[in-house]
Amino acid sequence: MSRNAAVVLESPHVLSEVCGANDSNLRVMEELLGARILSRGNELFVETDDTETQDLLSDMLGELKEHVNMGQSPNPDLIRAVYDSLTQNTEEQRREFKNTSINITATGAQVFPRSYAQAVYIGAMTDYDMVFGIGPAGTGKTYLAVAHALREVLSRRKRKLILTRPVVEAGERLGFLPGDLAQKINPYLKPLYDAMESLAPGETIQKLEDDRVIEIAPLAYMRGRSLNDCYIILDEAQNTTQEQMKMFLTRIGEGSRAVITGDITQVDLPDRRKSGLLHAMKILGTIPEIHFSYFTSRDVVRNALVKKIIEAYEAEAH
């Protein structure tokens, strides 16, 4: 292979970040490109005469360099996302993927999209007052919603973050759990707390709760409220009934933003057809002020194995 195809990474820091510990990132790139990647000093190049593969490595390294310069350390998930973006998206889509992020200034946390669908979702949460994030587990729909909500609350763009999910269709069981209402519903909201705790120190989250800036609200307790200047996240929306979904959506007041997340392949209601999320998708899709973001197994970022599991289930269903 010609040395002219080599990519030069002049910064030792960028070179180290791109290669990863013990060149672990290079091994991922080799798997994706189907060819060995060699390094000589500050040069990286792929051992092949195929010019398309050479160009793809050059483009991947250029994208990863930009991510490093923005403060994001490349890991296998990011590398696969960059590869997918380069091979499956248009130039305009790649630009949106690369230039979108959530910066939580108060904690210093930065969250970057791992797919074009995630980039569109992040942009929609800024531009629309109501956003639906619909897709399988591991696509980041809940994590990104929590990150965006924390940014809005900690920067005081919104006065309160309200977390809710439909646990009350089996509400009588909550009475057998110890503690007050918040303690009873906390286990159901653990995924949201896990996301928050990865983005902000525990003491910050605790203070927000103590100051009632973060509020836990069982879905049934939302009836009759009017939520102004709030950021509301409804998680696991596929398990709302149609009546619950209508009730929730009509609570949204002035200056509020709502993000509704769900996985329509995991409806736990006795009659799947009565899912409030499926019904909302059917009747609200033509309202221009509401955005629907759809994720597929291609957008899974949790673990490469999760993507394969979801694809296996999808194949079996068809």
Coordinates of C-alpha atoms in Angstrom, one line a residue:
M1 CA 0.0 0.0 0.0
S2 CA 1.2 3.5 -0.8
R3 CA 2.5 5.6 2.1
N4 CA 0.6 8.5 0.6
A5 CA -2.6 7.0 2.0
A6 CA -1.3 7.3 5.5
V7 CA -3.2 9.6 7.9
V8 CA -1.0 11.8 10.0
L9 CA -2.2 12.6 13.6
E10 CA 0.1 15.4 14.6
S11 CA -1.1 15.7 18.2
P12 CA 0.3 12.9 20.5
H13 CA -2.9 13.4 22.7
V14 CA -5.2 12.9 19.7
L15 CA -3.2 9.9 18.5
S16 CA -3.3 8.3 21.9
E17 CA -7.1 8.9 22.3
V18 CA -7.9 7.6 18.8
C19 CA -5.7 4.4 19.2
G20 CA -7.1 3.6 22.7
A21 CA -5.4 1.7 25.5
N22 CA -3.1 -0.9 24.0
D23 CA -4.5 0.0 20.5
S24 CA -7.9 -1.4 21.4
N25 CA -9.7 1.2 19.2
L26 CA -7.6 0.2 16.3
R27 CA -8.7 -3.4 16.7
V28 CA -12.3 -2.3 16.4
M29 CA -11.5 -0.3 13.3
E30 CA -9.8 -3.4 11.8
E31 CA -13.0 -5.4 12.5
L32 CA -15.1 -2.9 10.8
L33 CA -12.8 -2.3 7.8
G34 CA -11.9 -6.0 7.3
A35 CA -8.2 -5.1 7.1
R36 CA -5.2 -4.5 9.4
I37 CA -4.4 -1.0 10.5
L38 CA -0.7 -0.2 11.0
S39 CA 1.0 2.6 12.8
R40 CA 4.3 4.2 12.2
G41 CA 5.2 7.0 14.5
N42 CA 2.3 9.4 14.2
E43 CA 0.9 7.8 11.0
L44 CA -1.9 5.4 10.7
F45 CA -2.9 3.5 7.5
V46 CA -4.8 0.4 6.5
E47 CA -3.1 -2.5 4.9
T48 CA -5.0 -2.8 1.7
D49 CA -4.9 -1.6 -1.9
D50 CA -8.6 -0.9 -1.9
T51 CA -8.8 2.9 -2.2
E52 CA -12.4 3.0 -0.8
T53 CA -11.2 1.3 2.4
Q54 CA -8.2 3.7 2.6
D55 CA -10.5 6.7 2.1
L56 CA -12.9 5.3 4.8
L57 CA -10.1 5.0 7.3
S58 CA -9.1 8.6 6.6
D59 CA -12.6 9.8 7.0
M60 CA -13.1 7.8 10.3
L61 CA -9.9 9.2 11.7
G62 CA -10.8 12.7 10.7
E63 CA -14.2 12.4 12.5
L64 CA -12.7 10.8 15.6
K65 CA -10.1 13.6 15.7
E66 CA -12.9 16.2 15.8
H67 CA -14.6 14.3 18.6
V68 CA -11.4 14.3 20.6
N69 CA -11.0 18.0 20.1
M70 CA -14.6 18.5 21.4
G71 CA -13.7 16.5 24.5
Q72 CA -15.1 13.1 23.7
S73 CA -12.8 10.1 24.1
P74 CA -13.3 7.5 21.4
N75 CA -14.5 4.1 22.5
P76 CA -15.8 1.1 20.6
D77 CA -19.4 2.4 20.6
L78 CA -18.4 5.8 19.2
I79 CA -16.1 4.2 16.6
R80 CA -19.0 2.0 15.4
A81 CA -21.3 5.0 15.3
V82 CA -18.8 7.0 13.2
Y83 CA -18.4 4.0 10.9
D84 CA -22.2 3.6 10.5
S85 CA -22.6 7.4 10.0
L86 CA -20.0 7.4 7.2
T87 CA -21.3 4.3 5.4
Q88 CA -25.1 4.8 5.8
N89 CA -25.8 8.6 6.0
T90 CA -25.6 11.5 3.7
E91 CA -23.1 14.3 4.1
E92 CA -25.8 16.5 5.6
Q93 CA -26.8 13.8 8.1
R94 CA -23.1 13.3 9.1
R95 CA -22.7 17.0 9.6
E96 CA -25.7 17.1 12.0
F97 CA -24.5 13.9 13.8
K98 CA -21.1 15.6 14.3
N99 CA -22.2 19.1 15.3
T100 CA -24.9 18.1 17.8
S101 CA -24.3 17.7 21.6
I102 CA -25.8 18.4 25.0
N103 CA -23.6 20.5 27.2
I104 CA -24.6 20.5 30.9
T105 CA -22.5 23.5 31.9
A106 CA -23.3 23.2 35.6
T107 CA -21.7 19.8 35.9
G108 CA -19.3 19.9 33.0
A109 CA -20.9 16.9 31.4
Q110 CA -21.1 16.6 27.6
V111 CA -23.3 14.1 25.8
F112 CA -22.8 13.4 22.1
P113 CA -25.1 11.5 19.8
R114 CA -23.9 8.1 18.6
S115 CA -26.1 8.0 15.5
Y116 CA -27.9 10.3 13.2
A117 CA -31.2 9.4 14.7
Q118 CA -29.9 10.5 18.1
A119 CA -28.7 13.8 16.7
V120 CA -32.1 14.5 15.2
Y121 CA -33.7 13.5 18.6
I122 CA -31.5 16.0 20.5
G123 CA -32.3 18.7 18.0
A124 CA -36.0 18.0 18.3
M125 CA -35.9 18.3 22.1
T126 CA -34.5 21.8 21.7
D127 CA -36.9 22.9 18.9
Y128 CA -40.2 21.2 19.9
D129 CA -42.3 21.5 23.1
M130 CA -43.4 17.8 22.7
V131 CA -41.2 15.0 21.5
F132 CA -41.8 11.3 21.3
G133 CA -38.8 9.0 21.3
I134 CA -39.8 5.5 20.2
G135 CA -37.5 2.6 19.7
P136 CA -36.0 -0.6 21.3
A137 CA -34.0 -0.8 24.4
G138 CA -30.4 0.6 24.3
T139 CA -31.0 3.3 21.7
G140 CA -30.4 6.1 24.2
K141 CA -33.9 7.6 24.1
T142 CA -34.3 7.9 27.9
Y143 CA -30.7 8.8 28.6
L144 CA -30.7 11.6 26.1
A145 CA -34.0 12.9 27.4
V146 CA -32.7 13.0 31.0
A147 CA -29.5 14.7 29.8
H148 CA -31.4 17.4 27.9
A149 CA -33.8 17.9 30.9
L150 CA -30.9 18.3 33.3
R151 CA -29.4 20.9 31.1
E152 CA -32.6 22.9 31.0
V153 CA -33.2 22.6 34.7
L154 CA -29.6 23.3 35.9
S155 CA -29.4 26.3 33.5
R156 CA -32.7 27.5 34.9
R157 CA -34.4 27.5 31.6
K158 CA -37.1 25.3 33.2
R159 CA -38.0 25.6 36.9
K160 CA -38.8 21.9 37.5
L161 CA -38.1 18.4 36.2
I162 CA -41.0 15.9 36.6
L163 CA -40.4 12.2 36.1
T164 CA -43.3 9.9 35.6
R165 CA -44.1 6.5 34.2
P166 CA -47.2 4.2 34.1
V167 CA -47.0 2.1 37.2
V168 CA -50.5 2.7 38.4
E169 CA -52.3 0.2 36.3
A170 CA -51.1 -2.2 39.0
G171 CA -51.4 0.6 41.6
E172 CA -52.6 -1.5 44.4
R173 CA -49.3 -3.3 44.6
L174 CA -47.5 0.0 45.5
G175 CA -49.2 -0.2 48.9
F176 CA -47.2 -3.3 49.8
L177 CA -43.9 -1.5 49.3
P178 CA -42.3 0.2 52.3
G179 CA -42.0 4.0 52.7
D180 CA -43.8 7.0 51.4
L181 CA -45.1 7.6 47.9
A182 CA -41.7 8.7 46.5
Q183 CA -40.0 5.7 48.0
K184 CA -42.6 3.3 46.6
I185 CA -42.3 4.6 43.1
N186 CA -38.5 5.1 43.1
P187 CA -37.7 1.5 42.0
Y188 CA -39.8 2.0 38.9
L189 CA -37.9 5.2 38.0
K190 CA -34.5 3.7 38.6
P191 CA -33.5 3.9 34.9
L192 CA -34.1 7.6 35.0
Y193 CA -32.0 8.0 38.2
D194 CA -29.2 5.9 36.7
A195 CA -29.1 8.3 33.8
M196 CA -29.1 11.4 36.1
E197 CA -26.4 10.0 38.4
S198 CA -24.1 9.4 35.4
L199 CA -24.5 13.1 34.4
A200 CA -24.4 14.9 37.7
P201 CA -23.0 14.3 41.2
G202 CA -25.3 12.5 43.6
E203 CA -25.3 15.5 46.0
T204 CA -26.5 17.7 43.1
I205 CA -29.4 15.3 42.4
Q206 CA -30.2 15.1 46.1
K207 CA -30.3 18.9 46.5
L208 CA -32.5 19.2 43.4
E209 CA -34.9 16.7 45.0
D210 CA -34.8 18.4 48.4
D211 CA -35.6 21.7 46.7
R212 CA -38.4 20.0 44.8
V213 CA -36.8 21.0 41.5
I214 CA -36.9 17.2 40.7
E215 CA -40.3 15.8 41.4
I216 CA -41.5 12.2 41.2
A217 CA -45.1 12.0 40.0
P218 CA -47.0 8.7 39.5
L219 CA -48.9 9.0 36.3
A220 CA -52.3 8.7 38.0
Y221 CA -51.5 11.6 40.3
M222 CA -51.0 13.9 37.3
R223 CA -54.7 14.2 36.8
G224 CA -56.1 17.7 37.4
R225 CA -52.6 19.4 37.3
S226 CA -51.5 22.1 35.0
L227 CA -47.7 22.0 34.6
N228 CA -46.2 25.3 33.6
D229 CA -42.5 26.0 32.9
C230 CA -41.6 22.4 33.6
Y231 CA -39.7 19.6 31.8
I232 CA -41.7 16.4 32.0
I233 CA -40.4 13.0 31.0
L234 CA -42.9 10.2 30.6
D235 CA -40.9 6.9 30.4
E236 CA -42.2 3.5 29.4
A237 CA -45.1 5.2 27.6
Q238 CA -46.0 2.0 25.7
N239 CA -47.7 0.8 29.0
T240 CA -50.0 3.8 29.3
T241 CA -53.6 3.2 28.4
Q242 CA -55.2 5.5 25.8
E243 CA -57.0 7.4 28.6
Q244 CA -53.8 7.9 30.6
M245 CA -51.9 9.2 27.6
K246 CA -54.6 11.7 26.8
M247 CA -54.7 12.8 30.4
F248 CA -50.9 13.2 30.5
L249 CA -50.6 15.1 27.2
T250 CA -53.3 17.6 28.2
R251 CA -51.4 18.5 31.4
I252 CA -48.8 20.4 29.5
G253 CA -48.9 24.1 30.4
E254 CA -47.3 27.3 29.3
G255 CA -43.5 27.2 28.8
S256 CA -43.3 23.4 29.4
R257 CA -41.6 20.7 27.4
A258 CA -42.6 17.0 27.4
V259 CA -40.6 14.1 26.2
I260 CA -42.4 10.8 25.9
T261 CA -40.3 7.6 25.5
G262 CA -41.3 4.1 24.8
D263 CA -40.7 0.8 23.1
I264 CA -43.7 -0.5 21.2
T265 CA -42.2 -4.0 21.1
Q266 CA -42.6 -4.3 24.9
V267 CA -46.2 -3.5 25.7
D268 CA -47.1 -5.1 29.0
L269 CA -50.8 -4.2 28.9
P270 CA -53.3 -7.2 28.7
D271 CA -54.5 -5.8 25.3
R272 CA -51.6 -4.4 23.3
R273 CA -54.0 -2.6 21.0
K274 CA -55.0 -0.3 23.9
S275 CA -51.5 1.1 24.3
G276 CA -51.7 4.9 24.7
L277 CA -48.4 5.2 22.8
L278 CA -49.6 3.2 19.8
H279 CA -52.8 5.3 19.8
A280 CA -50.8 8.6 20.0
M281 CA -48.6 7.6 17.1
K282 CA -51.7 7.0 15.0
I283 CA -53.6 10.2 15.7
L284 CA -50.9 12.8 16.6
G285 CA -48.4 12.2 13.8
T286 CA -49.9 14.9 11.6
I287 CA -49.6 17.7 14.2
P288 CA -46.6 19.8 13.1
E289 CA -45.8 21.0 16.6
I290 CA -45.2 17.5 17.8
H291 CA -42.0 15.6 16.8
F292 CA -41.7 11.8 16.6
S293 CA -38.2 10.3 16.6
Y294 CA -38.0 6.7 15.7
F295 CA -35.1 4.4 16.6
T296 CA -34.2 1.0 15.2
S297 CA -31.8 -1.8 16.2
R298 CA -29.2 0.1 14.1
D299 CA -29.3 2.9 16.7
V300 CA -28.5 0.6 19.7
V301 CA -25.5 1.9 21.6
R302 CA -25.8 0.1 24.9
N303 CA -23.8 -3.0 23.8
A304 CA -23.1 -4.6 20.5
L305 CA -24.7 -7.8 21.8
V306 CA -28.0 -6.0 22.6
K307 CA -28.2 -5.0 18.9
K308 CA -27.9 -8.6 17.8
I309 CA -30.5 -9.8 20.4
I310 CA -33.0 -7.1 19.2
E311 CA -32.3 -8.1 15.5
A312 CA -32.9 -11.8 16.4
Y313 CA -36.3 -11.0 18.0
E314 CA -37.3 -8.8 15.0
A315 CA -36.4 -11.5 12.6
E316 CA -38.4 -14.1 14.5
A317 CA -41.4 -11.7 14.6
H318 CA -41.4 -11.5 10.9

